[in-house]
Short mmCIF file of C-alpha atoms and ligand atoms in Angstrom, two decimals:
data_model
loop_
_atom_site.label_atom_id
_atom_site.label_comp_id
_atom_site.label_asym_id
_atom_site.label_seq_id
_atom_site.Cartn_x
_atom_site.Cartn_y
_atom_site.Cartn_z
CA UNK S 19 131.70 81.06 115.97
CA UNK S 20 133.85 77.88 115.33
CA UNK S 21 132.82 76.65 118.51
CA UNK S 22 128.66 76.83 118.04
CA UNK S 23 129.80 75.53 114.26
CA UNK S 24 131.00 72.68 115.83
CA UNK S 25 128.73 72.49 118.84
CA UNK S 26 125.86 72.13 116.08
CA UNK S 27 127.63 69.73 113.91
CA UNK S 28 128.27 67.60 117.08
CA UNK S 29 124.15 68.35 117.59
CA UNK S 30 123.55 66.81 114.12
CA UNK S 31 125.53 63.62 114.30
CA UNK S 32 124.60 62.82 118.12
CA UNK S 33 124.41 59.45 117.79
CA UNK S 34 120.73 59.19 119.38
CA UNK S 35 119.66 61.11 116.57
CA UNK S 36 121.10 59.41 113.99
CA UNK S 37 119.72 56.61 115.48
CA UNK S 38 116.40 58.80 115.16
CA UNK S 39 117.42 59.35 111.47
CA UNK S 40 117.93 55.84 110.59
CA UNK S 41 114.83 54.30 112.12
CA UNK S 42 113.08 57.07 109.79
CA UNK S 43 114.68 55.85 106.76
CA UNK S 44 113.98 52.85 107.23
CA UNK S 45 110.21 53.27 107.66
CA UNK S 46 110.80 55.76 104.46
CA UNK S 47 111.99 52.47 102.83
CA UNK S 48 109.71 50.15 103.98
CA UNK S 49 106.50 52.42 103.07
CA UNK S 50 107.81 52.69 99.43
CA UNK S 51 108.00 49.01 99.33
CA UNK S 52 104.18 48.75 100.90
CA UNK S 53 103.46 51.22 98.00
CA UNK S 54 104.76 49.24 95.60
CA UNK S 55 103.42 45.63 96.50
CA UNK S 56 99.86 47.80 97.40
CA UNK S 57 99.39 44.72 99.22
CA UNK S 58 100.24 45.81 103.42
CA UNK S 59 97.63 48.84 103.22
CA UNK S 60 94.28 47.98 104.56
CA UNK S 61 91.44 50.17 104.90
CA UNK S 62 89.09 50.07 108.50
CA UNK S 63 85.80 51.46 108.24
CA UNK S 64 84.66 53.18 111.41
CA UNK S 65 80.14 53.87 111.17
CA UNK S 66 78.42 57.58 111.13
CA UNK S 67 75.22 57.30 112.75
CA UNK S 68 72.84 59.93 112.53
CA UNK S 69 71.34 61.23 116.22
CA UNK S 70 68.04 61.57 114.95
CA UNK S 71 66.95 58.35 113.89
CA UNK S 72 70.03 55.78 115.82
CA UNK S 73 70.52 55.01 111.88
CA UNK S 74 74.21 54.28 110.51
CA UNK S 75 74.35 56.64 107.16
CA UNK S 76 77.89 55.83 106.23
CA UNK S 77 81.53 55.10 107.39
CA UNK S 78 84.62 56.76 107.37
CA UNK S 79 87.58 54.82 105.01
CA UNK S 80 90.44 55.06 107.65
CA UNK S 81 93.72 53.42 106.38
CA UNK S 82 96.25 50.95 108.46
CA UNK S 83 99.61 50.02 107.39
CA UNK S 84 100.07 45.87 108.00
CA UNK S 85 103.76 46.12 108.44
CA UNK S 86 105.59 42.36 107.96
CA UNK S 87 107.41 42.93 111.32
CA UNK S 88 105.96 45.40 112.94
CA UNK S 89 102.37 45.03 112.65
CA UNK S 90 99.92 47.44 112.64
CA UNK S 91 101.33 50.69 112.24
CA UNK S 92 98.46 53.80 112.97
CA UNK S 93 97.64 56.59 110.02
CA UNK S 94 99.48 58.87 112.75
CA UNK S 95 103.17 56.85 112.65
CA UNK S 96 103.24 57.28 108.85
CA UNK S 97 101.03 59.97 107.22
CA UNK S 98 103.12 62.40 108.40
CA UNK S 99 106.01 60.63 106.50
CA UNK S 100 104.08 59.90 103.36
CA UNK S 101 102.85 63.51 103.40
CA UNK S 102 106.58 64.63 103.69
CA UNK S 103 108.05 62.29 100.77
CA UNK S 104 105.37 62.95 98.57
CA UNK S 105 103.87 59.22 98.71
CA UNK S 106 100.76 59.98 99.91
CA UNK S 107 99.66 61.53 96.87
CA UNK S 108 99.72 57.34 95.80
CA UNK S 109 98.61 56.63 98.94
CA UNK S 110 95.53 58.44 98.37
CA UNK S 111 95.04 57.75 94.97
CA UNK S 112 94.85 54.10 96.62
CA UNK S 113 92.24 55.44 99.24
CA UNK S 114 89.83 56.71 97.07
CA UNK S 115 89.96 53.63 94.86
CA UNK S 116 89.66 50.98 97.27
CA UNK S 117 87.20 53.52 99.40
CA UNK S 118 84.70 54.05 96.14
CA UNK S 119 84.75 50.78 95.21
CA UNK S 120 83.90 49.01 98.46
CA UNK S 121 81.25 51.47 98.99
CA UNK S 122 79.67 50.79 95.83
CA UNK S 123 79.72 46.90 96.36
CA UNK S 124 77.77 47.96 100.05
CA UNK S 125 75.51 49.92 98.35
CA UNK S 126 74.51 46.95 96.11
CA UNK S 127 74.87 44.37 98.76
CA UNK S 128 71.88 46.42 100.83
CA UNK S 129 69.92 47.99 98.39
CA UNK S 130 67.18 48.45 101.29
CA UNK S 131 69.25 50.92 103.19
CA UNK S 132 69.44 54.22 102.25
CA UNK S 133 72.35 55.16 100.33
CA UNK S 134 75.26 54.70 102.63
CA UNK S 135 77.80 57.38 101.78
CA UNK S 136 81.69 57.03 102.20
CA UNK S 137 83.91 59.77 104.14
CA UNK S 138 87.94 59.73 102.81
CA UNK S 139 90.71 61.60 104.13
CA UNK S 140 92.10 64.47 102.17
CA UNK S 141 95.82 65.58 102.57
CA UNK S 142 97.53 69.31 101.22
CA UNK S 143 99.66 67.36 98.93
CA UNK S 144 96.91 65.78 97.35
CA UNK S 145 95.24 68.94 96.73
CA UNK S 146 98.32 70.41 95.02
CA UNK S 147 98.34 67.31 92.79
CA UNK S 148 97.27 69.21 89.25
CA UNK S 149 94.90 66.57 87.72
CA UNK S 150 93.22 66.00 91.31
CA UNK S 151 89.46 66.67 89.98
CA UNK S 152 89.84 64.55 87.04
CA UNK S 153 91.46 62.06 88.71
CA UNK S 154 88.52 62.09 91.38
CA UNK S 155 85.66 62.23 88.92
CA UNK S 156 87.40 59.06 87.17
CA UNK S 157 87.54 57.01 90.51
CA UNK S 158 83.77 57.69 90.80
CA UNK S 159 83.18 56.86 87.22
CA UNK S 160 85.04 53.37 87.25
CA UNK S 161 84.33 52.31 90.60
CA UNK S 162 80.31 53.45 89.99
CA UNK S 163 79.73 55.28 92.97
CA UNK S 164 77.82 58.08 92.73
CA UNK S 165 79.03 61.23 93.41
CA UNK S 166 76.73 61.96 96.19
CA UNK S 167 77.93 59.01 98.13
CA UNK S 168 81.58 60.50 98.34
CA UNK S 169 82.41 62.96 101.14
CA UNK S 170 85.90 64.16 101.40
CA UNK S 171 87.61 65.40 104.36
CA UNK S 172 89.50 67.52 104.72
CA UNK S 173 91.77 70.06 107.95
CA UNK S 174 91.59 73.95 108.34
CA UNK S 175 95.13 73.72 108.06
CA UNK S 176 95.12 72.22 104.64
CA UNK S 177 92.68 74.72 103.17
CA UNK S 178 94.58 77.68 104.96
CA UNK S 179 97.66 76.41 103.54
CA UNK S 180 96.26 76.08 100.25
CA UNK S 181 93.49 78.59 99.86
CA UNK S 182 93.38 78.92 96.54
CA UNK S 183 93.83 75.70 94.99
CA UNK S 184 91.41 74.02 97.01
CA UNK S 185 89.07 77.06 96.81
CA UNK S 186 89.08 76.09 92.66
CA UNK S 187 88.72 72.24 93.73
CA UNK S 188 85.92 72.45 96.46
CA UNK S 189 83.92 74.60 93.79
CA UNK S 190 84.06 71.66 90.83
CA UNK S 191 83.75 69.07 93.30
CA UNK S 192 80.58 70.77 94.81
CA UNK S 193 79.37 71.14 91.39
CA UNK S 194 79.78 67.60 90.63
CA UNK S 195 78.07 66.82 94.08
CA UNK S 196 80.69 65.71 96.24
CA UNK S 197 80.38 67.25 99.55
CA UNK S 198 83.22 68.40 101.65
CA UNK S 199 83.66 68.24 105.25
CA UNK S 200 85.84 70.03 107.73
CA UNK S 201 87.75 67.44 109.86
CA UNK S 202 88.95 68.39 113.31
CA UNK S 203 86.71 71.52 113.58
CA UNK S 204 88.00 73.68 116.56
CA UNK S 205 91.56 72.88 116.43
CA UNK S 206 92.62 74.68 113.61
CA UNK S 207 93.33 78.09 112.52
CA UNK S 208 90.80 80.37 114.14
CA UNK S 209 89.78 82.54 111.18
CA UNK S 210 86.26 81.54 110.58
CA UNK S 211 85.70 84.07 107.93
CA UNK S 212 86.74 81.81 104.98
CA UNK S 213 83.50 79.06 106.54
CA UNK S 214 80.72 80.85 104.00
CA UNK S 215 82.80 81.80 101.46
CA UNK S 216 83.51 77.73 100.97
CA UNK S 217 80.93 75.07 99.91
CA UNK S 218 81.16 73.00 102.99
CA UNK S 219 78.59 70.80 103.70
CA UNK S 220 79.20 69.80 107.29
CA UNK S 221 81.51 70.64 110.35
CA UNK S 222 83.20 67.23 112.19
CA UNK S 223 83.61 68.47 115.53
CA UNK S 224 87.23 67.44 117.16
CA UNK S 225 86.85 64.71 119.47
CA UNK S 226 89.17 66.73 122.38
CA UNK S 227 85.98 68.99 122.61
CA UNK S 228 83.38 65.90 122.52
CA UNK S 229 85.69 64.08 125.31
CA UNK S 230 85.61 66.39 127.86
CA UNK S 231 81.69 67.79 127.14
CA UNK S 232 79.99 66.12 130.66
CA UNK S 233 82.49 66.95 133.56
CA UNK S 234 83.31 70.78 131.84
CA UNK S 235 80.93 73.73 131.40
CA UNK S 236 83.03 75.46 128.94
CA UNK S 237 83.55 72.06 126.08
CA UNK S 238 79.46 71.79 126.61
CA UNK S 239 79.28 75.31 125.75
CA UNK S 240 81.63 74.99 122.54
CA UNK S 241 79.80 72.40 121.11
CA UNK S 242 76.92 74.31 121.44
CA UNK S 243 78.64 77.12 119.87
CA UNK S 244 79.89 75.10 117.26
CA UNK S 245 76.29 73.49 116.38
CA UNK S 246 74.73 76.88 116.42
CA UNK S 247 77.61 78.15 113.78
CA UNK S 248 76.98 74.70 111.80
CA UNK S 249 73.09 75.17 111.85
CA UNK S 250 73.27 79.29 110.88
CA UNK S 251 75.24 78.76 107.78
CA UNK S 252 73.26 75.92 106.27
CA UNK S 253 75.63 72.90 107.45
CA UNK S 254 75.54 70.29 109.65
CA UNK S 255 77.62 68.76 112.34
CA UNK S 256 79.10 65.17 113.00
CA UNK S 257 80.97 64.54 116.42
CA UNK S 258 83.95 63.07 116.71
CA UNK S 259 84.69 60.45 119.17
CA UNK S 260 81.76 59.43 121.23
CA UNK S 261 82.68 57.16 124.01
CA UNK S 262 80.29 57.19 126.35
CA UNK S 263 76.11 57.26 126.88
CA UNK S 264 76.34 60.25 128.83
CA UNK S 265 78.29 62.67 125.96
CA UNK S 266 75.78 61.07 123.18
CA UNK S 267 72.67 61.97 125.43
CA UNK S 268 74.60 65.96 125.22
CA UNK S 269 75.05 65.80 122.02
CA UNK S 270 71.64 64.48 121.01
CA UNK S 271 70.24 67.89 123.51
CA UNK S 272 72.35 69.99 121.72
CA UNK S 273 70.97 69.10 118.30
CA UNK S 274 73.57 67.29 116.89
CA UNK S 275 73.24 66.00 113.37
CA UNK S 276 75.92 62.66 113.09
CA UNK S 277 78.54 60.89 115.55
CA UNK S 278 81.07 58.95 115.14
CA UNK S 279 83.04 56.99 117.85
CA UNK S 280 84.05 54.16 120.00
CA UNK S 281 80.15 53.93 121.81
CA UNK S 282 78.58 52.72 118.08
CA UNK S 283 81.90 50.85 117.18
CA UNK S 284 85.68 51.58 116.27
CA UNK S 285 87.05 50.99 112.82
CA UNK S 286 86.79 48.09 111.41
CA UNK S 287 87.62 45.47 109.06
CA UNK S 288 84.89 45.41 105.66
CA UNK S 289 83.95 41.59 106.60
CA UNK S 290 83.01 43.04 110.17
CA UNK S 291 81.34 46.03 108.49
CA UNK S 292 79.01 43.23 106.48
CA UNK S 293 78.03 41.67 109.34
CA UNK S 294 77.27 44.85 111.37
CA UNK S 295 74.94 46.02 108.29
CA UNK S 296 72.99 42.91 108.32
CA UNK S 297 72.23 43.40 112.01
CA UNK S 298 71.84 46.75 111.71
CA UNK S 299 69.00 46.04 109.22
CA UNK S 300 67.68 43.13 110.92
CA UNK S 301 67.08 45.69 114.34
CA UNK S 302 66.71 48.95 112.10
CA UNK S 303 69.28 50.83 114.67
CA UNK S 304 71.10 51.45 117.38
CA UNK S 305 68.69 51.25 119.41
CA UNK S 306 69.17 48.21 121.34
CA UNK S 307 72.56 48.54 122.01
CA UNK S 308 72.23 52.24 123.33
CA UNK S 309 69.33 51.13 125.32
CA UNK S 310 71.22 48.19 126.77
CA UNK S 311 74.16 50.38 128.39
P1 C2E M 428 90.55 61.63 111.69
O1 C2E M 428 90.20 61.74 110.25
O2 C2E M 428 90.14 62.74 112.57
O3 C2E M 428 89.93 60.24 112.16
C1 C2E M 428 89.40 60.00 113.42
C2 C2E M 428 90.36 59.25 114.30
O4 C2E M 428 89.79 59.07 115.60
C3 C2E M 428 90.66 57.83 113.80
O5 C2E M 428 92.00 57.53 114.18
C4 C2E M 428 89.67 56.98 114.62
O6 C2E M 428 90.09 55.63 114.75
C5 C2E M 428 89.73 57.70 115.93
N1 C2E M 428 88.52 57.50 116.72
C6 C2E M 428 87.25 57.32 116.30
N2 C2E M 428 86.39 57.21 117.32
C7 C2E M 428 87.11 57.32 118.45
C8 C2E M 428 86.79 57.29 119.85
O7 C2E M 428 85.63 57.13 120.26
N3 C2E M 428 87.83 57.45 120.72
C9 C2E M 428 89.11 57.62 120.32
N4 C2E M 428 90.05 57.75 121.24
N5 C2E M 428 89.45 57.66 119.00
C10 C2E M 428 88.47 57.51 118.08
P2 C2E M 428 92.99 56.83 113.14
O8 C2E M 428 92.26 55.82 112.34
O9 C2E M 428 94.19 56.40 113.93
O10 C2E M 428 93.40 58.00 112.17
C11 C2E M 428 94.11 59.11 112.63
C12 C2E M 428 94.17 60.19 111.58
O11 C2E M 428 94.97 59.78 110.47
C13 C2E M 428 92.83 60.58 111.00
O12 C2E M 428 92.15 61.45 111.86
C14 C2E M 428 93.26 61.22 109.70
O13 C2E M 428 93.64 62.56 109.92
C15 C2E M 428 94.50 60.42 109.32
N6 C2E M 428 94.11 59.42 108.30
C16 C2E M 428 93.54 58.21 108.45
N7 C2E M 428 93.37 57.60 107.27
C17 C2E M 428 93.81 58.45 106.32
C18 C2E M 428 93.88 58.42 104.88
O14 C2E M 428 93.44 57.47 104.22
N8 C2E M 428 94.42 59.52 104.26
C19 C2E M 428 94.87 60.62 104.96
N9 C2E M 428 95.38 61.66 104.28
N10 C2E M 428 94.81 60.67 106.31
C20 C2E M 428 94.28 59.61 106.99
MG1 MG M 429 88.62 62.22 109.20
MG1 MG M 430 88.86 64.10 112.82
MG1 MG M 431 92.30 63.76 113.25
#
């Protein structure tokens, strides 16, 4: 017994992991400083373009972390993190600020598009947070956006983890007109039982299933699947992670509603986004640049 006591003891202070351990809290520290000086967050902007009419009909907020010395640190490096410690219920208060408000400025900057609307990640912890719908309705009321324009995201894992607090939130922020949308569709929990019991407004399916939909019967055949689903209980679908011609022209067969991905354009900066919009209205669409490939 002594000797697994001290055979996991030596397993907790191995020096590689305390290495492991250190690096963490030092990216623990340095993310509570970027909280504080709220000035090395950035939010990218990636377009959703619907497959009927080559038309972009919003962008997804997508947050990057300007680190002084390391540089650009990915959502995946340090949502996890902020998630653990807590900070990302800041972090996301942040989001949906910046989010709303430079949505709202689009909206007024091209009044000749339709509406553009504005998709924002949603974590558990923010979800737990006990004044979350207030706090949501009062972004939308100071930055001006209208409720409409907002869709939140959000996993199967969050809502299965939280069923019944976000069951109480999706139903006020439903009635208030802000749609929800389930991220990552297809790699969550399986139960799909809980999908018409919930107002969801549209399914995003995972990119794993949209990457691999020309040289595999079986993705093709989950999309479809997925689609059909969407379609029979009133909502609609976005894919994830278009890359190529040959998955759009699928996904336009199978009746896809929205994509999203590296083919239209990956996230960007909002001065990039301004210039894509005013050749976007200039052409009216996609179009040309589909056409061209
Ligand atoms: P997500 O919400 O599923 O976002 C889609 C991810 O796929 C983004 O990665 C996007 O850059 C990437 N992507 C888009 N199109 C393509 C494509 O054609 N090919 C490939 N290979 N990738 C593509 P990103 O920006 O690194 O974000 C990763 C994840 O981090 C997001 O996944 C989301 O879960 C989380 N995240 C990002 N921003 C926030 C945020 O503000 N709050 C919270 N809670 N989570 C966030
Ligand atoms: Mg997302
Ligand atoms: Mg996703
Ligand atoms: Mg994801």
């Amino acid at each position: 017994c002594a000797k697994a006591l001290g055979k996991a003891r030596y397993e907790v202070f191995h020096p590689k992991m305390h290495e492991g351990a250190s690096l963490l809290l030092q990216l623990e520290t340095s993310l509570r400083h970027a909280l504080l000086k709220q000035e090395e967050f950035r939010l990218y902007y990636q377009p959703i373009v619907s497959l009927l009419t080559d038309k972009i009909i919003g962008f997804e907020a997508l947050i990057r972390w300007h680190h002084p010395e390391r540089g650009l640190i990915s959502p995946d490096d340090f949502i996890p993190l902020a998630e653990e410690t807590g900070m990302i219920v800041n972090i996301g208060q942040w989001v949906l600020y910046e989010a709303c408000h430079q949505m709202q400025r689009w909206q007024q900057q091209f009044p000749s598009l339709q509406p553009l609307t504005i998709s924002v990640n949603f974590s558990g912890k923010q979800i737990a947070q006990p004044h979350i719908f207030k706090q949501i309705k009062d972004i939308l009321q100071q930055t001006g956006l209208e409720p409409s324009s907002l869709k939140l995201e959000i996993t199967e894992s969050l809502l299965m983890d939280n069923f019944e607090l976000a069951n109480t939130l999706l139903s006020q922020l439903a009635a208030l007109n802000v749609e929800l949308h389930m991220d990552d569709f297809g790699t969550g929990y399986s139960s799909l039982s809980y999908l018409h019991r919930l107002p969801i407004q549209t399914l995003k399916i995972d990119r794993s299933f949209v990457t691999n939909i020309g040289n595999r019967g079986e993705n093709l055949e989950i999309v479809r699947t997925i689609v059909a689903l969407a379609h029979n209980l009133n909502m609609s679908v976005t894919a994830e992670g278009i890359e190529t011609l040959e998955q759009l022209t699928h996904l336009k067969a199978l009746q896809c509603d929205r994509g999203q991905g590296y083919f239209f354009s990956p996230p960007m900066e909002s001065a990039s986004v301004e210039l894509l919009l005013r050749s976007h209205l200039a052409r009216g669409n996609f179009t040309h640049r589909v056409l061209k490939k």
